[in-house]
Each structure stands twice: as structure tokens, then as C-alpha cells.
Amino acid sequence: MAKLLFLTGKLAEHSLHQVIESILADKKQSPFEYEVKHIGVSVAALMTPSLIARRVPKVENIDKVILPGLCQGDLEPLVAQWGVPVERGPKDLKDLPQYFGQKGKAPDLTRHSVTIFAEIVDAPDLSVEQIVAKAEHFRQQGADVIDLGCLPGKSFEHMPASISALKAEGFQVSVDSMRDEDLLAAGKAGADYLLSLHEKNLWIADEVAATPVLIPTRPANTASLTRAIKHCLKRGRRFIADPILDPIHFGLTDSIVRYHKLRKRYPDIEIMMGVGNLTELTDADTTGVNALLFGVISELNINAVLATSVSPHASEAIAEADIARRVMYRASQDKRLPRGYSSGLLGLHDRKPFPYSTEEIMDLASQIKDPSFRIMVSEEGVHVYNRDGIQHGTDPFSFYAGLNVQNDAPHAYYLGVELARAQIAWQLKKRYVQDEMLEWGVASIQQNKQAKIAHREASIKERLENTRAEPKSASDPE
């Protein structure tokens, strides 16, 4: 039976024992032996590999060491020193059951069944270099095909050069235009797809190798789209059909019905849906719009989407489309609701925002013997505490007088940043972890890890100085 060593801070030691025992009480859990050891710091976030190496010079009869997820730094020196595997656990010990797989294995989101066309809507106004740069940005967000949008009444003389430059960088390319001459030129320049052809200009498809995306001659004219489809089927020509998704109050419901009817009539053809008419033209967070649209896309087995990222509120729409297609595909394969697969589309809220109750926070606060502030969030609000007591509320300004940092600008600045994050987390029902940036789904940005380490090292230094300056009874020796 494997024996695990959990290293932690003094404050978390008791809770960690409780969580591990609850894990072992699960009949589905593979049994293991364990040992919990605090290394002298009060909170696990202050632990660093170098500090751990000094305070735990060796381990005996241990198969694996698990550190708190907030412990930053290279773990390889610890592996070399101890001769056993060393892993980071979750950032919050309340998430340890998921770490041990009790909430199910991490889902495989590597697969999907939808091709994302990302449109550069202002391509004629950009240089070739700017087009390639924007295309690379979209590729990083998950796009498979870069669509060059032509503008009515504006020439696009560098379109062939743009197509060549994109192809040289490994992109698949489509061109979107209402002018036949643009589409013909794009096909001859090597574009992979042409958006969009209809029954009156299908002759272009006979002139070039590009795959046509078929649309009706007029909105909602399904008869003309059907004739174009039959034309391509008769010739054995690959195509993608797009009945056109209309915006809200301009035919949205009817257009979804058209997609449904088209799929029932032609169960095996490729179909595209342009999602920008909803993500761009609705003042709502695009995460939810994309989640709902890709649910429809999954149910109707739609094979491609045309996505745009023009409006500021739709800046992450392509990245959202990428995670949505993967989640919906996996949920469809599992025949399950699309829940518990990813937090990528949970930009504003978290499913489990408050892991600690007010009572648990009060218990932790009662154990504090040093002047460093801890900040936690429960369903009832924000809690900030140190050895001098605890304050609780929903307005950080109400804490100021009791914090006694009027003459400590750096500390006041730090508390201002953290309390603002905590208040936002409470208001939006998001998970808050002190010294960590809030998570915003696909819009999350990577925090500067060195800055975090520097702050924690400064905190350790400050506490050591306070320990030397204050009476022993008022300190928290490490």
C-alpha cells in the first residue's frame, strides 16, 4: 500500500487530516497510508522548495510527497534530495477529493467535430503582415481556417499576396465576398474555401479547386439553397451548406428551424453556421451565447462555424468557440449534460465559489498568532483577520479603520488590491484565493509567478523582522 506524505502549513494541518480521512472513507477510493507534516510556516502559500528542503532534509518510508498547490518554484531539487516523486496538489485543500479522482477523471477534451473559421472582417484595410499577425492570434485561440473578409466597394489588391503569406505559415484560408471577381481571384490564388456561392454563381466552383460554401440567393430562400446543394451532389463536388443564422428579432427562431430541416433532409452533408450574428449583435456575455449555440450545433451535427471577434465584448469569442465545441462533443459522446467538463465558459461565476463557511473561517482565525493579514471569502462576505482579530463585511472600505495600516503604504496598497479581488469574487460568486488572480474562464491571463514569489518572500522577511522586534509571546515562531 502506498504511503503519502502531505506537507502543509500549521493552520491547514487539522483541516487536511479531516479532508484526507473523508477521502479514505469513500469506498471507491484506492486505500493509501499517509502522514501529514507542517513545516513551521503558518500558511502553505508561504512555502517554497528551498524552504522545504531546509526544513525537511529527508523523507523515509514514503512513496510520494504532495505539496500545496500554491507552492511555487522548481520541484526537481526536492525529487533529487528525497529520491521520491513530488507533486503539487490543488490550490485549496477542499479540492483534494477531485485531485484523487473522486469527482471523476479529468475529461478528454482533445477531440471535437467542428471546424472553426475565424473571419478577419477588415482584411482589405490591413497589410499582409498585419493579416498574418491577426491570423496567428486567432490560431492561438483555436481557429482552424482563417477567413479573409472583403469589404463592399473596397478593392483588395493584396488578397493574392495575403493568401500566399498565410499558406506559407501553414494556415487554411477562405475568402468571404459578395463579388464574383473576388471569389474567382481567391480560388485562383489558392484559397481553400470560398464564402459564399449560390445557385447563380456556382460556375466559379467549376473554375477553381476551392471548396464552396453554399448560401441561398436571398435570406430564407431555402429552395435556392436546395438547388445549389443538388447541383454539387450531382457533380460529386465537396461543399458546405449554410442556411444563415439570423439575429434576434430578425428571424433567429425561423433560421434555427431551417438548420433543423436541412439536417433532417440531408443527414450526411457538411453544414456551416455563422455565429457572429448572435455573439456580435447581442449585448450579452458571449460565453453563454456560445455555450447555447454550440449545444444546438452539437445536436444538429453541424460541421463548421464562422466566428468573428470584432466587438470588444466578443474579444474571446473564438477561444470560447474552441472550448465549447470540445465540451459539447465530449458530453455528446458520454450522453451526459455538459456539466463538469470545463470551467472555460464560466467567466463570471464558479460552480463552487465558497469552499469555506463563516464558522470554518472563524475557527482558522482563532489560531492566528502573527500580524500578517489573511483574507477569505464565504457566502456571507469577505473576512480579513490576523492575531488582532477578524473583520467581516461586504464593503472593503468598512475595514480600513480596523486594519491600522494608515502609516504603512505598501501594506495598505497590498490589502487594497486583495480586498478588491475578494469583494468582486463575493459579488460574482467566484472562487477567491489570496495572492492569486481571479479566474475568468478562457479570458484568464497568466499571473507573473515571479511577482508572487517576491511578495511571499517579502512577507516571510517582514514576519521574521517582526518576530525579532516583538516579545516572544506575541510572535509566531517558525
XYZ file of C-alpha atoms in Angstrom:
478
model
C 0.000 0.000 0.000
C 1.391 3.394 -0.999
C 2.322 5.853 1.737
C 1.944 9.545 1.001
C 3.465 12.492 2.804
C 1.460 15.727 2.776
C 3.439 18.852 3.627
C 1.436 21.867 4.728
C 1.278 24.936 6.963
C 0.275 24.876 10.608
C -3.153 26.414 10.058
C -4.212 23.820 7.495
C -2.895 20.782 9.339
C -6.101 19.907 11.189
C -8.354 20.503 8.171
C -6.038 18.495 5.946
C -6.371 15.467 8.240
C -10.163 15.766 8.055
C -10.221 16.010 4.260
C -7.874 13.048 3.814
C -9.962 10.919 6.167
C -13.087 11.810 4.169
C -11.279 10.728 1.004
C -10.294 7.391 2.517
C -13.866 6.860 3.740
C -15.047 6.704 0.125
C -15.417 3.027 -0.765
C -14.337 3.717 -4.353
C -11.033 5.226 -3.253
C -7.938 3.049 -3.552
C -6.539 2.840 0.004
C -3.288 4.512 0.971
C -1.399 5.312 4.141
C -0.465 8.878 4.837
C 1.418 11.256 7.048
C 0.784 14.992 7.430
C 3.661 17.270 8.393
C 3.639 21.031 8.803
C 6.995 22.658 8.187
C 6.668 25.555 10.593
C 5.115 28.280 8.451
C 1.586 29.281 9.316
C 0.162 29.185 5.796
C 1.040 26.840 2.955
C 1.230 29.719 0.459
C 4.495 30.830 2.086
C 6.187 27.506 1.381
C 8.926 27.447 -1.246
C 11.024 24.463 -2.420
C 14.179 25.922 -0.879
C 12.462 26.437 2.487
C 11.013 22.930 2.353
C 14.395 21.433 1.501
C 15.933 23.034 4.598
C 13.181 22.031 6.997
C 12.611 18.542 5.624
C 16.127 17.312 4.770
C 14.985 13.747 4.096
C 11.923 11.517 3.978
C 11.795 7.858 4.975
C 9.339 5.089 4.083
C 7.419 7.461 1.803
C 6.361 6.713 -1.771
C 5.248 10.210 -2.805
C 5.258 13.727 -1.363
C 2.358 16.074 -2.057
C 2.823 19.817 -1.637
C 0.188 22.566 -1.527
C -0.794 23.780 -4.975
C 0.209 27.349 -4.105
C 3.824 26.333 -3.517
C 5.772 27.978 -6.331
C 9.142 27.020 -7.772
C 11.030 24.112 -9.300
C 10.323 20.793 -7.562
C 13.122 18.817 -9.204
C 15.692 19.620 -6.485
C 13.289 18.110 -3.929
C 12.903 14.987 -6.068
C 16.692 14.669 -6.230
C 17.094 15.311 -2.486
C 14.438 12.856 -1.334
C 14.557 10.289 -4.118
C 10.751 10.049 -4.393
C 8.165 11.702 -6.665
C 6.978 15.172 -5.587
C 3.702 16.670 -6.806
C 1.653 19.775 -6.246
C -1.869 19.163 -5.028
C -4.778 21.555 -5.599
C -4.544 25.203 -4.599
C -7.225 24.666 -1.972
C -7.216 21.574 0.237
C -11.015 21.400 -0.088
C -10.377 20.350 -3.704
C -8.255 17.373 -2.657
C -11.053 14.836 -3.371
C -11.046 15.890 -7.027
C -7.258 15.545 -7.052
C -7.718 11.910 -6.038
C -10.310 11.396 -8.752
C -13.363 11.115 -6.561
C -15.281 13.554 -8.752
C -14.374 11.573 -11.864
C -11.332 11.563 -14.084
C -10.363 14.699 -15.956
C -12.349 14.594 -19.203
C -10.584 14.212 -22.533
C -11.240 17.471 -24.379
C -8.706 16.894 -27.153
C -11.349 15.925 -29.705
C -14.122 17.811 -31.462
C -16.183 17.628 -34.650
C -16.486 21.308 -35.632
C -14.115 23.334 -37.819
C -13.755 26.971 -36.755
C -13.474 29.589 -39.498
C -12.230 32.834 -37.911
C -13.024 35.878 -40.027
C -10.718 38.860 -40.377
C -13.535 41.241 -41.263
C -11.337 44.198 -42.226
C -8.713 42.343 -44.249
C -8.600 44.906 -47.130
C -7.628 47.614 -44.621
C -4.729 45.597 -43.204
C -1.267 44.948 -44.580
C -0.153 41.409 -45.361
C 1.945 41.440 -42.196
C -0.999 42.602 -40.097
C -3.226 39.905 -41.604
C -0.708 37.190 -40.760
C -0.334 38.543 -37.214
C -4.102 38.564 -36.638
C -4.370 35.092 -38.147
C -1.761 33.814 -35.709
C -3.718 35.327 -32.828
C -6.852 33.525 -33.998
C -4.924 30.290 -34.432
C -3.737 30.543 -30.838
C -7.386 30.924 -29.819
C -8.319 27.731 -31.652
C -9.194 28.712 -35.227
C -8.674 26.106 -37.952
C -9.331 28.263 -41.017
C -8.629 31.977 -41.499
C -11.367 33.747 -43.413
C -10.448 36.957 -45.256
C -13.484 39.203 -45.312
C -13.814 41.522 -48.292
C -15.477 44.924 -47.834
C -18.188 46.136 -50.226
C -16.907 48.778 -52.607
C -13.290 48.451 -51.483
C -10.543 46.852 -53.537
C -8.385 44.104 -52.043
C -5.418 44.149 -54.386
C -3.114 42.386 -51.923
C -5.524 39.476 -51.432
C -3.415 37.006 -53.512
C -0.309 38.021 -51.581
C -2.192 37.626 -48.305
C -3.377 34.150 -49.253
C 0.155 33.125 -50.228
C 1.592 34.501 -46.983
C -0.992 32.670 -44.889
C -0.491 29.416 -46.769
C 3.258 29.743 -46.236
C 2.586 29.894 -42.489
C 0.527 26.705 -42.586
C -2.952 28.249 -42.498
C -6.022 27.045 -44.299
C -7.633 30.071 -45.945
C -11.117 31.071 -47.001
C -12.277 34.279 -48.656
C -15.660 35.857 -47.996
C -17.022 38.238 -50.608
C -20.231 39.237 -52.366
C -18.324 39.940 -55.606
C -17.747 37.169 -58.114
C -14.414 38.620 -59.221
C -13.051 38.446 -55.661
C -14.122 34.843 -55.239
C -12.670 33.788 -58.576
C -9.380 35.553 -57.826
C -9.259 33.974 -54.370
C -9.763 30.498 -55.770
C -7.038 31.012 -58.348
C -4.700 32.349 -55.628
C -5.016 29.079 -53.674
C -7.818 29.727 -51.158
C -9.142 26.507 -49.642
C -12.759 27.715 -49.244
C -14.966 30.346 -50.855
C -17.697 32.117 -48.888
C -20.196 32.256 -50.294
C -21.546 30.794 -53.522
C -25.187 30.410 -54.543
C -27.021 28.916 -57.496
C -26.344 31.984 -59.686
C -22.558 31.958 -59.365
C -21.859 28.264 -58.884
C -19.900 28.400 -62.125
C -16.990 29.707 -60.045
C -16.728 26.310 -58.348
C -16.049 24.758 -61.755
C -13.123 27.130 -62.318
C -11.195 26.583 -59.085
C -10.364 23.828 -56.607
C -11.583 25.701 -53.520
C -14.488 24.181 -51.580
C -17.611 26.334 -51.950
C -19.766 27.334 -49.005
C -23.314 27.477 -50.341
C -25.927 30.018 -49.251
C -29.440 30.895 -50.519
C -29.742 33.660 -53.105
C -31.912 35.589 -50.648
C -32.309 35.156 -46.890
C -34.681 32.323 -46.030
C -34.889 31.200 -49.672
C -34.340 27.556 -48.834
C -35.436 26.462 -52.314
C -32.438 28.177 -53.931
C -30.079 26.632 -51.374
C -31.565 23.207 -52.083
C -30.972 23.650 -55.812
C -27.329 24.603 -55.193
C -26.902 21.553 -52.951
C -28.366 19.242 -55.570
C -26.085 20.776 -58.200
C -22.991 19.923 -56.144
C -24.243 16.476 -55.161
C -24.915 15.609 -58.786
C -21.330 16.512 -59.712
C -19.799 14.801 -56.702
C -18.396 18.180 -55.616
C -17.496 18.758 -51.983
C -19.355 21.696 -50.449
C -20.568 23.132 -47.160
C -24.137 24.424 -46.875
C -25.065 27.477 -44.774
C -28.787 28.324 -44.350
C -27.710 31.530 -42.492
C -28.334 32.133 -38.793
C -30.294 35.365 -38.342
C -30.022 37.710 -35.339
C -32.620 38.011 -32.593
C -35.899 39.654 -33.708
C -34.824 39.331 -37.329
C -35.628 35.663 -37.792
C -33.468 33.793 -35.276
C -36.024 31.120 -34.415
C -37.036 30.546 -38.023
C -33.387 30.255 -39.040
C -32.738 27.574 -36.408
C -35.738 25.703 -37.793
C -34.143 25.925 -41.252
C -30.973 24.322 -39.929
C -33.025 21.552 -38.350
C -34.937 20.871 -41.553
C -31.774 20.922 -43.657
C -30.087 18.362 -41.430
C -33.126 16.078 -41.474
C -33.316 16.283 -45.264
C -29.572 15.815 -45.795
C -28.201 13.829 -42.845
C -24.740 13.408 -44.386
C -23.803 16.787 -45.884
C -21.474 19.315 -44.261
C -23.243 22.321 -42.765
C -21.860 25.642 -41.526
C -23.350 28.096 -39.048
C -22.175 31.704 -38.807
C -22.406 32.517 -35.105
C -21.396 36.173 -35.290
C -24.968 37.337 -35.817
C -25.589 36.380 -32.204
C -22.244 36.854 -30.466
C -21.615 40.259 -32.075
C -25.182 41.586 -32.262
C -26.392 40.739 -28.754
C -25.350 42.707 -25.679
C -24.751 39.618 -23.586
C -21.618 37.842 -22.466
C -20.504 35.687 -25.359
C -19.589 32.731 -23.131
C -23.242 31.895 -22.552
C -24.223 32.650 -26.148
C -21.534 30.327 -27.451
C -22.425 27.604 -24.956
C -26.049 27.594 -26.115
C -25.203 27.847 -29.813
C -22.718 25.002 -29.640
C -25.300 22.899 -27.871
C -27.545 23.382 -30.920
C -24.568 22.790 -33.206
C -23.816 19.528 -31.412
C -27.405 18.289 -31.568
C -27.684 19.084 -35.291
C -24.220 17.707 -36.098
C -23.160 20.976 -37.706
C -19.639 20.635 -39.016
C -18.265 24.173 -39.239
C -18.799 27.629 -37.749
C -17.862 31.060 -38.992
C -16.858 33.096 -35.936
C -15.911 36.741 -35.607
C -14.136 38.779 -32.959
C -14.924 42.407 -33.725
C -16.922 43.950 -30.881
C -14.925 44.457 -27.659
C -17.350 42.251 -25.763
C -16.660 39.440 -28.265
C -12.869 39.570 -27.999
C -12.676 35.986 -26.718
C -15.451 34.591 -28.941
C -13.150 32.343 -30.966
C -11.459 30.911 -27.879
C -14.914 30.324 -26.408
C -15.996 28.567 -29.574
C -12.981 26.287 -29.278
C -13.721 25.172 -25.723
C -17.475 24.972 -26.423
C -17.002 22.589 -29.365
C -14.802 20.323 -27.251
C -17.111 20.288 -24.240
C -20.219 19.630 -26.339
C -18.503 16.879 -28.304
C -17.352 15.124 -25.133
C -20.737 15.484 -23.454
C -22.448 14.141 -26.568
C -20.134 11.136 -26.687
C -20.745 10.499 -22.989
C -24.512 11.058 -23.401
C -24.372 13.475 -20.496
C -25.316 17.040 -19.723
C -22.484 19.488 -20.475
C -21.607 19.965 -16.803
C -18.357 19.261 -15.022
C -16.223 19.200 -18.164
C -14.504 22.591 -18.067
C -14.657 25.993 -16.398
C -13.601 27.702 -19.633
C -17.078 29.124 -20.247
C -17.660 30.098 -16.617
C -16.266 33.587 -16.975
C -18.353 35.367 -14.348
C -19.207 32.671 -11.820
C -17.826 29.445 -10.367
C -19.760 26.294 -9.586
C -18.189 26.063 -6.116
C -17.257 29.623 -5.181
C -17.194 29.366 -1.390
C -15.357 26.267 -0.093
C -15.258 27.588 3.483
C -18.158 28.531 5.723
C -18.069 31.509 8.078
C -17.705 29.115 11.004
C -14.662 27.425 9.453
C -13.048 30.798 8.754
C -13.689 31.918 12.329
C -12.005 28.734 13.562
C -8.946 29.386 11.382
C -8.802 32.995 12.536
C -8.762 31.928 16.183
C -5.470 30.094 15.589
C -3.592 33.082 14.162
C -0.761 34.427 16.336
C 1.064 36.714 13.907
C 0.298 40.165 12.426
C 0.050 39.092 8.749
C -3.431 39.507 7.308
C -5.379 36.607 5.795
C -8.321 37.227 3.514
C -11.019 34.664 2.788
C -14.488 34.799 1.257
C -17.587 32.943 2.350
C -21.174 33.095 1.187
C -21.749 35.824 3.767
C -18.989 38.163 2.595
C -15.295 38.995 2.912
C -13.282 38.085 6.027
C -9.923 39.698 6.864
C -8.065 38.670 10.003
C -4.784 38.447 11.855
C -3.808 37.935 15.506
C -5.573 41.171 16.468
C -8.974 39.905 15.392
C -11.281 39.369 12.442
C -13.492 41.698 10.425
C -16.323 40.627 8.203
C -18.413 42.533 5.685
C -19.242 43.147 2.058
C -17.691 46.620 1.679
C -13.876 46.680 1.995
C -13.956 50.391 2.866
C -15.568 49.467 6.159
C -12.429 47.553 7.148
C -9.984 50.429 6.840
C -10.126 51.890 10.334
C -9.624 48.494 11.973
C -6.657 47.437 9.850
C -4.256 50.004 11.348
C -2.251 50.429 8.153
C -2.641 54.208 7.932
C 1.125 54.630 8.206
C 2.100 51.584 6.148
C 1.568 52.467 2.486
C 2.959 49.205 0.968
C 0.784 47.055 3.222
C -2.247 49.255 2.610
C -1.674 49.015 -1.139
C -1.458 45.228 -0.979
C -4.593 44.939 1.137
C -6.434 47.261 -1.237
C -5.645 45.010 -4.206
C -6.556 41.805 -2.405
C -9.729 43.136 -0.778
C -10.920 44.451 -4.147
C -10.437 40.984 -5.643
C -12.219 39.439 -2.694
C -15.178 41.797 -2.991
C -15.519 41.068 -6.718
C -15.333 37.338 -6.008
C -18.072 37.612 -3.393
C -20.328 39.712 -5.609
C -19.975 37.422 -8.635
C -19.797 34.177 -6.656
C -16.295 33.325 -7.798
C -13.538 31.383 -6.044
C -11.067 33.667 -4.258
C -7.564 32.580 -3.232
C -5.324 35.153 -1.581
C -2.364 36.247 -3.734
C -3.956 34.644 -6.805
C -5.639 36.436 -9.691
C -9.317 35.660 -10.181
C -10.119 33.101 -12.859
C -12.198 34.334 -15.813
C -12.580 31.195 -17.911
C -10.910 31.421 -21.313
C -10.230 35.120 -20.654
C -7.904 34.343 -17.721
C -4.383 35.652 -18.025
C -1.248 34.058 -16.630
C -0.098 35.704 -13.437
C 3.506 36.791 -13.068
C 4.789 33.921 -10.910
C 7.983 35.744 -10.011
C 5.969 38.659 -8.628
C 4.009 36.232 -6.458
C 7.193 34.610 -5.182
C 8.735 38.019 -4.496
C 5.704 39.073 -2.477
C 5.734 35.892 -0.410
C 9.459 36.166 0.221
C 8.897 39.750 1.337
C 6.128 38.554 3.649
C 8.449 35.971 5.203
C 11.139 38.621 5.688
C 8.644 41.008 7.264
C 7.400 38.371 9.673
C 10.913 37.397 10.693
C 11.741 41.035 11.405
C 8.556 41.404 13.435
C 9.409 38.249 15.357
C 12.798 39.673 16.362
C 11.321 43.044 17.299
C 8.379 41.792 19.374
C 8.110 39.824 22.627
C 8.224 36.056 22.177
C 4.689 35.582 23.460
C 3.289 37.762 20.684
C 5.148 36.094 17.853
C 4.556 33.029 15.732
C 7.992 31.388 15.530
C 8.751 29.262 12.515
